[in-house]
Amino acid sequence: MRLVSAGLILMTSLVFAAAGDKLSALADFQAAAAKFNSVVTLPVFETTTNEVATTTAKTIADGNAALDRIGKLGDDQVKFKNTFVALDDLNFQISRASDRLALIEQTSTNADVRDAATDAMKRLSEWAVGIDYREDVYRALKNFAAIDPQLDGEDKKLFDDTLRDYRRAGLELPKAQRDEVEKLRKELTALETDFESNVTKARAELKFSKAQLAGVPEEFLAQKGIKTGDDEYTLKANITFHYIMVEDNAQLEATRRRMMTAQCNLAREANIPLLQKILVLRDSIATKLGYQTYADFATETRMVKNGTAAIQFLQNLKDGLQPKYDAELKEFRLLKTAETGDTNAVINSWDWRYFANQLKKTKYNVDAEQLRVYFPYQNVLDGMFKIYQRIFGLKFERVEAPYKWVDDLQLYTVSDAKTGEPMGLFYLDMFPRDGKYNHFAQFGIIEGKLLPDGKYQRPVCCLVCNFPPPQPDKPSLLSHDEVETIFHEFGHAMHTILTRAKYSRFAGTSVPQDFVEAPSQMLENWPWDKKVLDSFAADYRDPKKKIPQEILSQLKAARLATEATRYRRQLSFGLMDLTLHTQIHATNADDLVPLSNKILSDVSFPVPPDTAFVAYFGHIIGYGAGYYGYAWADAIAADMATVFEKSPDGFFDKTTGMRMRNEIYAVGDSRDINVSIEKFLGRPRSIEPFLKRIGVAPAK
Ligand SMILES: [Zn+2]
């Protein structure tokens, strides 16, 4: 790995020389880092299939050599640094390669390179499973543990969590069983990678006539790639904003139904057999390790602690929302009856978005599409940057990226506003293109870490988004939802960049999975605040025009008016995920589609006939029995937001922002997350703000 790093420095300096002055800002930034005993490294991205293969081979070879060094330590040679810390050093190097490859897999403009990255990720994750089963390494760690070392703080947590990982990998089991767990885990990771890449690759092109798309905004239909013939429009069920445009606006029920059915069948053929195998393998691994269910295994290291508690949490919310949910459905039915004349109208899964949108337009006078004029992309971005710089005490500066995988890629430096200390870098890859990841996410590229030489590696990350591209006659205009999304995703970037954890396993967003969304979910409150909006949102045709207070109030009322429907849908995903990870075993894998459809239909709307939504639900892999975490974290987020709301400067409050930066972002997972949350809140947690927000009456 050291050779790769040396190559990396060399390559960047060559590019510097070639590109001249424009890059000097970046060079200055790197030089400033040295003054703070830290390092800012520009990732060097693989651009050919060969480079991808070389990186993979090298990562594995260097990793094996590092493991050998730990494994060879004699009983009297073991120290904290050459065992537990050395393992963290190794994991840091592996994720440095695999994080970069994961980003390339989702963003490269070359399909062969994307495929090569998928293969590389598969090879790396299969190999990484084997790390857990290096008995020589485990023996060295146990030898050090046998000394009964007196550790505290982050060191103690590294020690405890590492040993817990080995126990969870099966290292305390008799050899035959442990070998079996290792074999199953390797099979599992390969299948997981395939499932996720099938989700990314899934395509469904639907052709419609103008009449079939009645109600869908003209401007959207006029876009390049959508109008494909005289009276032919091509929409893709796999592109989220195409899907939402139709579901929100198409007046013909048959059109909405066709789009939704296509989406709910994406990746079905390929992924259902895979998911059956995945769930059976997960179940079997968990049982062999002594857990009742995979849900219990997966939640042990999270805030919720076990599967039963997670199911109970969602079930309580489902029941609590029932009265409001019934009332919302009644309103939708009235609208559908008024529109169709059918007094027995039923709201189907493909109807609710449309009637929720109609309700917003008719009862609350809110037309989501018309609000876009207030949110030109660049103004939103600049306005958001101003707020985050202010509350977290930071300075962002745009610099020229030495290498860009797309022309409009942007790179920014982040430094502490007071001291000038370089904190890290972020890239922005903001508009859709063919073959690119089709949601919104923050990708870590280099994690924070105290390096063996005593310097601190500052982090680098990238936002990968799909905002509407600018048009010849007007800028990219965001919906209010998309404004919320960018506030959310950029929050993850802050979490990554502002870390001060010593060990990479605790750095940035590496916090318990049912907490990781909370800080970003909290930041979704910002674009609902009048003062926040007034600081950047203005009609692009006439910047003097701000969003009127009454529109904002109506927007809030409209949100609350459909919140139970939206939330029940979230809960249906969470309960489906937990149930599959509790109830699917080797004997009933064929129940996968019927069982998942049943839960979705019970908790939210009945699914379209003959569909298998679960095949396209990528979170079933990455979050494995963890989707409940959205609701769990939402509860914490609503609680945390009240701290800002009650502070003198509200959502602009610097003192509260700095407390957030220091107690949550900087600390990461280096101490118990419950402690960090309470330190930020300044009091114990409360679920009341959350219940109030989603419209559940307070418990009596
Ligand atoms: Zn998120």
XYZ file of C-alpha atoms and ligand atoms in Angstrom:
701
model
C 0.000 0.000 0.000
C 2.906 2.343 0.638
C 3.981 2.052 -2.992
C 0.519 2.975 -4.178
C 0.567 6.055 -1.958
C 3.938 7.116 -3.315
C 2.625 6.726 -6.848
C -0.345 8.784 -5.932
C 1.716 11.717 -4.710
C 3.888 11.545 -7.824
C 0.920 11.530 -10.158
C -0.759 14.469 -8.492
C 2.399 16.542 -8.601
C 2.740 15.844 -12.321
C -0.785 17.023 -12.922
C -0.084 20.094 -10.834
C 2.846 21.054 -12.990
C 0.759 20.628 -16.125
C -2.301 22.518 -15.025
C -0.401 25.412 -13.531
C -1.830 28.184 -11.367
C -5.430 27.038 -11.266
C -4.338 24.224 -9.011
C -2.231 26.307 -6.673
C -5.173 26.784 -4.313
C -5.263 23.046 -3.817
C -1.515 22.881 -3.331
C -1.765 25.672 -0.721
C -4.487 23.743 1.032
C -2.311 20.637 1.174
C 0.601 22.688 2.440
C -1.586 24.210 5.165
C -2.538 20.709 6.315
C 1.107 19.982 7.020
C 1.130 22.862 9.546
C -1.638 21.105 11.455
C 0.220 17.804 11.315
C -2.374 16.412 8.973
C -2.475 15.167 5.392
C -4.863 15.993 2.561
C -4.618 13.438 -0.217
C -6.288 13.622 -3.609
C -7.592 10.231 -4.617
C -6.203 8.943 -7.901
C -9.069 7.296 -9.728
C -8.596 4.186 -11.827
C -9.658 4.926 -15.403
C -9.041 1.602 -17.173
C -10.022 -1.984 -16.435
C -6.307 -2.762 -16.043
C -5.841 -0.133 -13.373
C -8.858 -1.502 -11.522
C -7.384 -5.011 -11.641
C -3.953 -3.779 -10.512
C -5.396 -1.912 -7.536
C -7.389 -4.953 -6.501
C -4.440 -7.319 -6.710
C -2.194 -4.884 -4.878
C -4.704 -4.237 -2.101
C -5.003 -7.967 -1.497
C -1.249 -8.619 -1.643
C -0.415 -5.727 0.703
C -3.265 -6.737 2.992
C -2.015 -10.309 3.219
C 1.497 -9.053 3.990
C 0.136 -6.845 6.802
C -1.822 -9.771 8.213
C 1.317 -11.938 8.081
C 3.189 -9.325 10.100
C 0.550 -9.413 12.831
C 0.216 -13.208 12.697
C 3.968 -13.750 13.079
C 4.300 -11.773 16.322
C 5.765 -13.832 19.138
C 3.888 -14.007 22.452
C 6.240 -11.461 24.028
C 6.144 -9.064 21.052
C 2.459 -8.181 21.105
C 1.662 -4.518 21.750
C -1.561 -2.565 21.257
C -0.004 -0.781 18.301
C 1.172 -3.823 16.369
C -2.061 -5.800 16.908
C -5.357 -3.916 17.320
C -4.124 -0.638 15.827
C -2.284 -2.446 13.020
C -5.551 -4.119 12.105
C -7.281 -0.732 11.945
C -4.417 0.541 9.749
C -5.004 -2.401 7.440
C -8.761 -1.869 7.293
C -8.160 1.785 6.501
C -6.003 0.829 3.506
C -8.592 -1.651 2.269
C -11.465 0.797 2.471
C -9.359 3.428 0.802
C -9.234 1.168 -2.256
C -12.726 -0.271 -1.996
C -14.449 3.070 -1.320
C -12.839 4.520 -4.415
C -13.811 1.491 -6.493
C -17.364 1.657 -5.142
C -17.598 5.241 -6.378
C -16.110 4.323 -9.765
C -18.637 1.501 -10.079
C -21.433 4.080 -9.745
C -19.977 7.046 -11.624
C -17.499 5.986 -14.294
C -18.545 7.036 -17.783
C -17.029 3.821 -19.168
C -19.272 0.740 -18.879
C -16.301 -1.651 -18.956
C -14.650 0.174 -16.077
C -17.919 0.086 -14.123
C -18.151 -3.675 -14.670
C -14.501 -4.131 -13.730
C -15.156 -2.191 -10.523
C -18.114 -4.451 -9.731
C -15.886 -7.509 -10.165
C -13.166 -5.887 -8.091
C -15.585 -5.121 -5.263
C -16.715 -8.708 -5.314
C -13.159 -10.020 -5.154
C -12.204 -7.601 -2.401
C -15.205 -8.297 -0.217
C -14.805 -12.063 -0.572
C -11.164 -11.758 0.348
C -11.969 -9.395 3.241
C -14.263 -12.014 4.770
C -11.203 -14.262 4.979
C -9.384 -11.671 7.150
C -11.712 -12.529 10.010
C -10.615 -16.158 9.812
C -6.870 -15.653 10.065
C -6.292 -17.714 13.183
C -2.707 -16.491 13.527
C -3.952 -12.884 13.640
C -6.672 -13.721 16.142
C -4.112 -15.532 18.316
C -1.906 -12.414 18.364
C -4.885 -10.287 19.455
C -5.824 -12.785 22.158
C -2.237 -12.867 23.360
C -2.347 -9.138 23.787
C -5.769 -9.366 25.470
C -4.355 -11.961 27.894
C -2.018 -9.288 29.308
C -5.228 -7.663 30.608
C -4.176 -4.263 29.250
C -5.355 -1.087 30.963
C -6.902 0.885 28.118
C -9.419 3.684 28.139
C -11.532 5.875 25.860
C -11.246 5.258 22.140
C -8.455 2.671 22.619
C -10.643 0.617 24.930
C -13.505 0.796 22.459
C -11.236 -0.358 19.630
C -10.141 -3.278 21.796
C -13.696 -4.298 22.799
C -15.296 -3.820 19.388
C -12.539 -5.739 17.588
C -12.884 -8.756 19.873
C -16.653 -8.578 19.490
C -16.207 -8.684 15.680
C -14.171 -11.872 15.957
C -16.765 -13.483 18.186
C -19.471 -12.457 15.695
C -17.392 -13.972 12.890
C -17.416 -17.312 14.741
C -13.813 -17.424 15.953
C -14.931 -18.719 19.339
C -16.684 -21.699 17.691
C -15.115 -25.145 17.238
C -13.035 -25.312 14.063
C -15.485 -27.234 11.862
C -18.346 -24.818 12.575
C -16.145 -21.794 12.162
C -14.983 -23.047 8.747
C -18.590 -23.532 7.771
C -19.505 -19.941 8.775
C -16.548 -18.631 6.785
C -17.624 -20.595 3.714
C -21.219 -19.366 3.974
C -20.147 -15.739 4.455
C -17.999 -15.879 1.321
C -20.882 -17.279 -0.697
C -23.075 -14.569 0.754
C -20.917 -11.572 -0.170
C -20.698 -12.709 -3.795
C -24.478 -12.994 -4.023
C -24.970 -9.615 -2.324
C -22.731 -7.871 -4.833
C -24.659 -9.507 -7.701
C -27.997 -8.448 -6.242
C -26.913 -4.830 -5.918
C -25.432 -4.671 -9.374
C -28.658 -6.125 -10.810
C -30.538 -3.286 -9.125
C -28.210 -0.728 -10.702
C -28.426 -2.354 -14.119
C -32.203 -2.888 -14.162
C -33.938 -0.985 -16.964
C -37.570 -0.578 -17.962
C -38.386 1.720 -20.852
C -42.029 2.520 -21.379
C -43.462 4.305 -24.384
C -46.497 6.519 -23.989
C -48.582 8.766 -26.228
C -49.267 12.376 -25.290
C -52.850 11.512 -24.379
C -51.705 8.779 -22.011
C -49.511 11.291 -20.211
C -52.218 13.910 -19.677
C -51.422 15.894 -16.524
C -47.645 15.341 -16.673
C -45.894 18.742 -16.958
C -45.141 19.816 -20.537
C -41.676 21.043 -19.659
C -40.712 17.661 -18.332
C -42.018 15.885 -21.430
C -40.184 18.257 -23.755
C -36.798 17.236 -22.356
C -34.168 15.623 -24.514
C -34.433 11.837 -24.474
C -38.066 11.864 -23.341
C -39.835 13.085 -26.474
C -38.722 10.353 -28.867
C -41.298 10.611 -31.667
C -44.170 12.681 -33.015
C -46.525 11.272 -30.447
C -44.126 9.093 -28.534
C -42.580 9.701 -25.112
C -40.065 7.325 -23.577
C -39.968 7.143 -19.804
C -37.870 4.892 -17.634
C -39.308 3.211 -14.548
C -35.752 2.835 -13.245
C -35.151 6.583 -13.176
C -36.676 7.863 -9.973
C -37.693 11.295 -11.214
C -39.410 9.861 -14.315
C -41.306 7.516 -12.043
C -42.317 10.245 -9.592
C -43.364 12.632 -12.378
C -45.825 10.064 -13.703
C -47.090 8.840 -10.333
C -47.590 12.399 -9.063
C -49.203 13.847 -12.141
C -50.617 11.394 -14.695
C -54.394 11.734 -14.761
C -55.011 8.312 -16.279
C -55.022 5.568 -13.698
C -53.871 3.027 -16.319
C -50.717 5.087 -16.931
C -49.862 5.337 -13.246
C -50.528 1.642 -12.829
C -48.385 0.693 -15.809
C -45.433 2.761 -14.550
C -45.686 1.373 -11.048
C -46.063 -2.223 -12.196
C -42.923 -1.800 -14.303
C -41.015 -0.405 -11.337
C -42.188 -3.167 -9.015
C -40.916 -5.788 -11.457
C -37.440 -4.343 -12.043
C -34.681 -6.953 -11.623
C -37.307 -9.551 -10.725
C -36.048 -12.507 -12.788
C -32.446 -12.056 -11.750
C -32.880 -11.012 -8.134
C -35.628 -13.156 -6.631
C -33.610 -16.411 -6.823
C -30.565 -14.504 -5.503
C -32.475 -13.000 -2.604
C -33.876 -16.381 -1.597
C -30.328 -17.694 -1.341
C -29.145 -14.561 0.475
C -31.844 -14.740 3.138
C -31.294 -18.459 3.708
C -27.536 -17.930 4.020
C -27.988 -15.039 6.450
C -30.375 -17.104 8.534
C -28.051 -20.049 8.556
C -25.011 -17.944 9.534
C -26.902 -16.285 12.389
C -28.145 -19.613 13.746
C -24.684 -21.150 13.598
C -23.389 -18.177 15.588
C -25.984 -18.791 18.283
C -28.546 -16.104 17.395
C -32.219 -16.879 17.046
C -32.574 -14.852 13.835
C -30.477 -12.792 11.436
C -32.363 -9.732 12.673
C -31.005 -10.418 16.190
C -27.496 -10.853 14.819
C -27.627 -7.669 12.739
C -29.118 -5.432 15.448
C -26.799 -6.538 18.275
C -24.284 -3.808 17.428
C -26.904 -1.089 16.875
C -28.806 1.157 19.248
C -31.935 -1.032 19.192
C -29.958 -4.165 20.294
C -32.348 -6.922 19.111
C -34.836 -7.796 16.382
C -37.862 -7.988 18.650
C -37.324 -4.449 19.931
C -36.978 -3.181 16.350
C -40.208 -4.865 15.222
C -42.006 -3.590 18.317
C -40.835 -0.026 17.645
C -42.247 -0.100 14.106
C -45.401 -1.906 15.144
C -46.135 0.762 17.786
C -45.719 3.502 15.204
C -47.921 1.622 12.738
C -50.697 1.370 15.337
C -50.192 4.937 16.538
C -50.607 6.214 12.984
C -53.790 4.217 12.286
C -56.386 6.926 13.067
C -54.560 9.531 11.021
C -53.916 7.050 8.205
C -57.642 6.186 8.003
C -58.526 9.862 7.856
C -56.009 10.521 5.074
C -57.301 7.606 2.972
C -60.802 8.955 3.341
C -59.711 12.275 1.877
C -57.977 10.569 -1.048
C -61.126 8.514 -1.715
C -63.300 11.635 -1.796
C -60.964 13.171 -4.367
C -61.002 10.048 -6.503
C -64.788 9.853 -6.318
C -65.026 13.481 -7.370
C -62.690 12.843 -10.292
C -64.129 9.531 -11.507
C -67.739 9.710 -10.347
C -67.275 6.281 -8.811
C -68.754 6.372 -5.294
C -66.991 3.088 -4.464
C -63.581 4.363 -5.554
C -60.642 2.550 -3.973
C -57.217 4.072 -3.477
C -54.611 1.781 -4.979
C -50.863 1.821 -4.543
C -50.528 3.651 -7.891
C -53.074 6.277 -6.825
C -51.819 7.685 -3.581
C -49.038 9.885 -4.928
C -51.398 11.374 -7.486
C -54.162 12.145 -4.988
C -51.685 13.348 -2.386
C -50.486 15.778 -5.047
C -54.089 16.712 -5.944
C -54.842 17.306 -2.276
C -51.854 19.624 -2.053
C -53.019 21.522 -5.115
C -56.721 21.779 -4.297
C -56.959 21.974 -0.527
C -53.601 23.574 0.278
C -53.020 25.429 -2.945
C -49.516 24.065 -3.179
C -48.231 23.109 -6.595
C -44.898 21.410 -6.064
C -43.875 22.007 -9.671
C -44.522 25.756 -9.474
C -42.276 26.033 -6.432
C -39.282 25.032 -8.526
C -38.829 28.624 -9.728
C -37.646 29.507 -6.219
C -34.932 26.904 -6.225
C -32.362 27.366 -8.997
C -29.705 24.750 -8.316
C -26.739 27.095 -7.898
C -28.556 29.430 -5.493
C -29.667 26.494 -3.374
C -26.152 25.144 -3.268
C -24.570 28.505 -2.400
C -27.261 29.240 0.183
C -26.831 25.866 1.826
C -23.056 26.270 1.861
C -23.434 29.637 3.620
C -25.576 28.092 6.345
C -23.347 25.082 6.933
C -20.240 27.270 6.945
C -21.860 29.520 9.526
C -23.263 26.956 11.947
C -20.332 24.558 11.832
C -17.648 27.282 11.773
C -16.231 26.360 8.362
C -14.977 27.816 5.117
C -15.565 26.120 1.738
C -13.576 27.041 -1.350
C -14.012 25.805 -4.868
C -10.802 24.525 -6.439
C -10.014 22.974 -9.783
C -10.051 19.169 -9.676
C -6.890 17.784 -11.301
C -8.901 14.872 -12.679
C -12.615 14.876 -13.568
C -14.639 11.880 -14.632
C -17.243 14.305 -16.005
C -16.766 17.902 -17.134
C -19.119 19.417 -14.591
C -17.512 17.691 -11.610
C -16.670 20.154 -8.838
C -14.172 19.959 -6.000
C -14.224 22.006 -2.771
C -11.873 22.387 0.154
C -13.239 22.627 3.704
C -11.302 24.417 6.435
C -12.011 25.597 9.949
C -13.092 29.241 9.700
C -11.288 30.331 12.862
C -7.977 28.513 12.690
C -7.728 27.816 8.954
C -7.159 24.147 9.696
C -7.831 22.030 6.569
C -10.631 19.578 7.370
C -11.081 17.753 4.072
C -12.363 17.777 0.499
C -15.632 17.048 -1.223
C -16.551 16.414 -4.847
C -19.951 17.145 -6.397
C -21.282 14.967 -9.251
C -24.789 16.363 -9.471
C -26.593 15.583 -12.730
C -27.879 12.324 -14.258
C -26.285 10.454 -17.137
C -26.551 6.999 -18.555
C -25.064 4.258 -16.408
C -24.703 6.485 -13.341
C -26.049 5.669 -9.878
C -29.653 6.831 -10.025
C -30.401 8.031 -6.499
C -28.822 10.626 -4.211
C -25.990 9.605 -1.911
C -22.788 10.604 -0.234
C -19.818 8.362 -0.953
C -16.816 8.336 1.386
C -13.574 8.127 -0.596
C -10.895 8.504 2.087
C -11.826 8.186 5.759
C -10.296 10.166 8.593
C -7.546 8.335 10.465
C -4.541 8.888 12.685
C -1.776 7.442 10.516
C 1.084 5.304 11.852
C 3.491 8.259 11.344
C 1.439 10.401 13.758
C -0.135 12.609 11.070
C -3.887 12.816 10.662
C -5.379 11.797 7.320
C -8.152 14.294 6.502
C -11.176 12.796 4.718
C -12.415 13.095 1.135
C -15.954 12.341 -0.026
C -18.290 12.824 -2.962
C -21.962 13.691 -3.355
C -23.562 11.748 -6.180
C -26.922 13.263 -7.080
C -29.418 13.362 -9.929
C -30.852 16.858 -10.048
C -32.776 17.945 -13.151
C -30.177 19.060 -15.680
C -30.128 22.723 -16.775
C -32.135 23.430 -19.960
C -31.096 25.727 -22.819
C -33.557 28.414 -21.704
C -33.387 28.030 -17.927
C -31.248 26.791 -15.064
C -31.654 23.521 -13.208
C -34.649 24.109 -10.947
C -35.056 21.916 -7.876
C -38.245 20.788 -6.216
C -38.642 21.473 -2.499
C -38.106 17.728 -1.945
C -34.812 17.925 -3.770
C -33.774 20.893 -1.640
C -34.468 18.746 1.406
C -32.403 15.957 -0.147
C -29.340 18.118 -0.739
C -29.479 19.421 2.841
C -29.648 15.778 3.938
C -26.860 14.383 1.769
C -24.521 17.280 2.451
C -25.039 16.557 6.148
C -23.429 13.156 5.561
C -20.501 14.924 3.900
C -20.104 17.069 7.052
C -20.191 13.921 9.201
C -17.417 12.392 7.073
C -15.238 15.490 6.844
C -15.440 16.862 10.385
C -14.286 13.658 12.072
C -11.502 13.593 14.648
C -11.692 9.897 15.490
C -8.257 8.290 15.790
C -9.316 4.991 14.279
C -10.903 4.689 10.851
C -13.487 2.213 12.098
C -14.927 5.023 14.260
C -14.447 7.872 11.791
C -17.134 9.891 10.058
C -20.369 8.090 9.259
C -19.112 4.770 10.697
C -21.610 5.090 13.555
C -24.327 2.542 14.452
C -26.514 2.083 11.415
C -29.698 3.099 13.230
C -28.111 6.438 14.117
C -26.241 7.345 10.930
C -29.232 9.016 9.238
C -30.247 11.064 12.298
C -27.978 14.114 11.843
C -28.950 14.365 8.172
C -32.629 13.832 8.891
C -32.352 16.641 11.422
C -30.937 18.922 8.716
C -33.998 18.244 6.527
C -35.809 20.678 8.832
C -33.764 23.613 7.534
C -35.569 24.140 4.214
C -38.863 24.346 6.097
C -37.779 27.445 7.973
C -38.768 30.840 6.585
C -35.508 32.544 7.597
C -33.466 29.751 6.055
C -35.442 29.868 2.812
C -35.292 33.659 2.607
C -31.526 33.444 2.762
C -31.369 31.791 -0.682
C -34.744 30.891 -2.226
C -36.012 33.459 -4.723
C -37.819 33.373 -8.051
C -35.029 33.057 -10.619
C -36.963 35.321 -13.028
C -37.362 38.010 -10.381
C -34.997 37.512 -7.425
C -36.883 40.077 -5.332
C -39.690 37.533 -4.975
C -39.257 35.301 -1.938
C -41.453 32.391 -0.959
C -44.496 33.903 0.799
C -45.078 32.792 4.398
C -48.546 31.539 3.516
C -47.177 29.180 0.876
C -44.712 27.831 3.397
C -47.453 27.354 5.994
C -49.580 25.603 3.394
C -46.638 23.449 2.398
C -46.246 22.393 6.028
C -49.955 21.722 6.403
C -49.902 19.749 3.154
C -46.974 17.671 4.376
C -48.737 16.845 7.597
C -51.896 16.024 5.622
C -50.237 13.013 3.972
C -47.636 12.167 6.594
C -49.339 9.004 7.875
C -49.553 7.641 4.312
C -45.923 8.417 3.650
C -44.839 7.035 6.993
C -46.868 3.845 6.742
C -45.039 3.197 3.484
C -41.679 3.629 5.219
C -42.865 1.298 7.966
C -43.965 -1.274 5.367
C -40.370 -1.393 4.055
C -38.948 -1.624 7.571
C -41.325 -4.361 8.663
C -40.834 -6.286 5.417
C -37.071 -6.163 5.912
C -37.218 -7.313 9.556
C -39.832 -9.999 8.860
C -37.865 -11.506 5.980
C -34.778 -11.554 8.207
C -36.775 -13.282 10.951
C -39.108 -15.649 9.123
C -37.364 -16.846 5.947
C -35.405 -20.059 6.464
C -34.093 -22.847 4.208
C -37.462 -24.599 4.422
C -39.645 -21.726 3.185
C -37.541 -19.628 0.814
C -40.332 -19.839 -1.774
C -42.448 -17.662 0.514
C -40.193 -14.689 -0.231
C -42.415 -12.889 -2.737
C -45.799 -13.741 -1.146
C -44.541 -12.845 2.346
C -42.924 -9.566 1.321
C -46.000 -8.577 -0.726
C -48.276 -9.448 2.184
C -46.423 -7.183 4.612
C -46.194 -4.315 2.138
C -49.930 -4.665 1.484
C -50.886 -4.937 5.173
C -48.912 -1.935 6.338
C -49.295 0.287 3.273
C -51.311 -0.110 0.033
C -51.874 -3.515 -1.603
C -49.046 -4.059 -4.093
C -49.909 -4.229 -7.836
C -50.853 -7.790 -8.839
C -48.064 -10.054 -10.057
C -45.185 -7.863 -8.922
C -42.142 -8.415 -6.726
C -41.042 -5.047 -5.397
C -38.506 -6.668 -3.060
C -36.307 -7.597 -6.072
C -35.517 -3.911 -6.628
C -35.246 -2.970 -2.962
C -31.476 -2.523 -2.745
C -31.657 -1.621 0.954
C -32.491 -5.238 1.778
C -28.809 -5.910 1.094
C -26.950 -2.876 2.377
C -29.170 -2.348 5.400
C -29.987 -6.054 6.031
C -32.557 -5.960 8.849
C -31.735 -2.264 9.247
C -34.331 -0.311 7.289
C -36.220 0.308 10.544
C -33.271 2.601 11.267
C -34.858 5.369 9.162
C -37.764 5.638 11.590
C -35.538 5.066 14.606
C -33.160 7.799 13.498
C -36.061 10.079 12.540
C -37.176 9.971 16.154
C -33.716 11.091 17.299
C -33.525 13.673 14.497
C -36.784 15.348 15.516
C -35.535 15.503 19.107
C -32.190 16.984 18.041
C -33.860 19.598 15.822
C -35.650 21.064 18.846
C -32.251 22.064 20.282
C -31.678 24.341 17.280
C -35.297 25.537 17.271
C -35.012 26.645 20.896
C -31.613 28.324 20.532
C -31.313 32.134 20.124
C -30.435 32.016 16.414
C -32.613 29.029 15.524
C -31.330 27.134 12.514
C -28.489 29.655 12.181
C -27.261 29.141 15.735
C -23.486 28.863 15.821
C -23.181 27.666 19.415
C -25.568 24.781 18.814
C -23.911 24.049 15.465
C -20.495 23.879 17.087
C -21.890 21.556 19.772
C -23.189 19.361 16.952
C -19.807 19.451 15.251
C -17.885 18.627 18.427
C -20.196 16.151 20.158
C -21.594 14.290 17.135
C -19.557 14.783 13.954
C -16.041 14.957 15.414
C -16.575 12.049 17.796
C -18.147 9.600 15.325
C -18.287 6.158 16.870
C -15.280 6.638 19.150
C -17.585 6.645 22.182
C -21.039 5.213 22.961
C -23.473 7.007 20.669
C -26.027 7.380 23.476
C -23.510 9.521 25.347
C -22.893 11.699 22.289
C -26.605 12.241 21.696
C -27.224 13.264 25.305
C -24.218 15.576 25.283
C -25.643 17.327 22.265
C -29.187 17.443 23.637
C -28.033 18.446 27.120
C -30.794 16.171 28.500
C -32.132 12.601 28.054
C -33.808 11.680 24.754
C -37.522 12.190 24.145
C -39.772 10.639 21.503
C -42.480 13.328 21.818
C -41.116 15.772 19.190
C -41.156 12.952 16.636
C -44.679 11.762 17.420
C -45.886 15.333 17.187
C -44.180 15.823 13.840
C -45.776 12.795 12.176
C -49.187 13.467 13.690
C -49.436 10.739 16.320
C -51.405 11.915 19.339
C -49.197 12.020 22.470
C -49.398 8.938 24.703
C -51.806 9.431 27.586
Zn -28.921 9.572 4.253
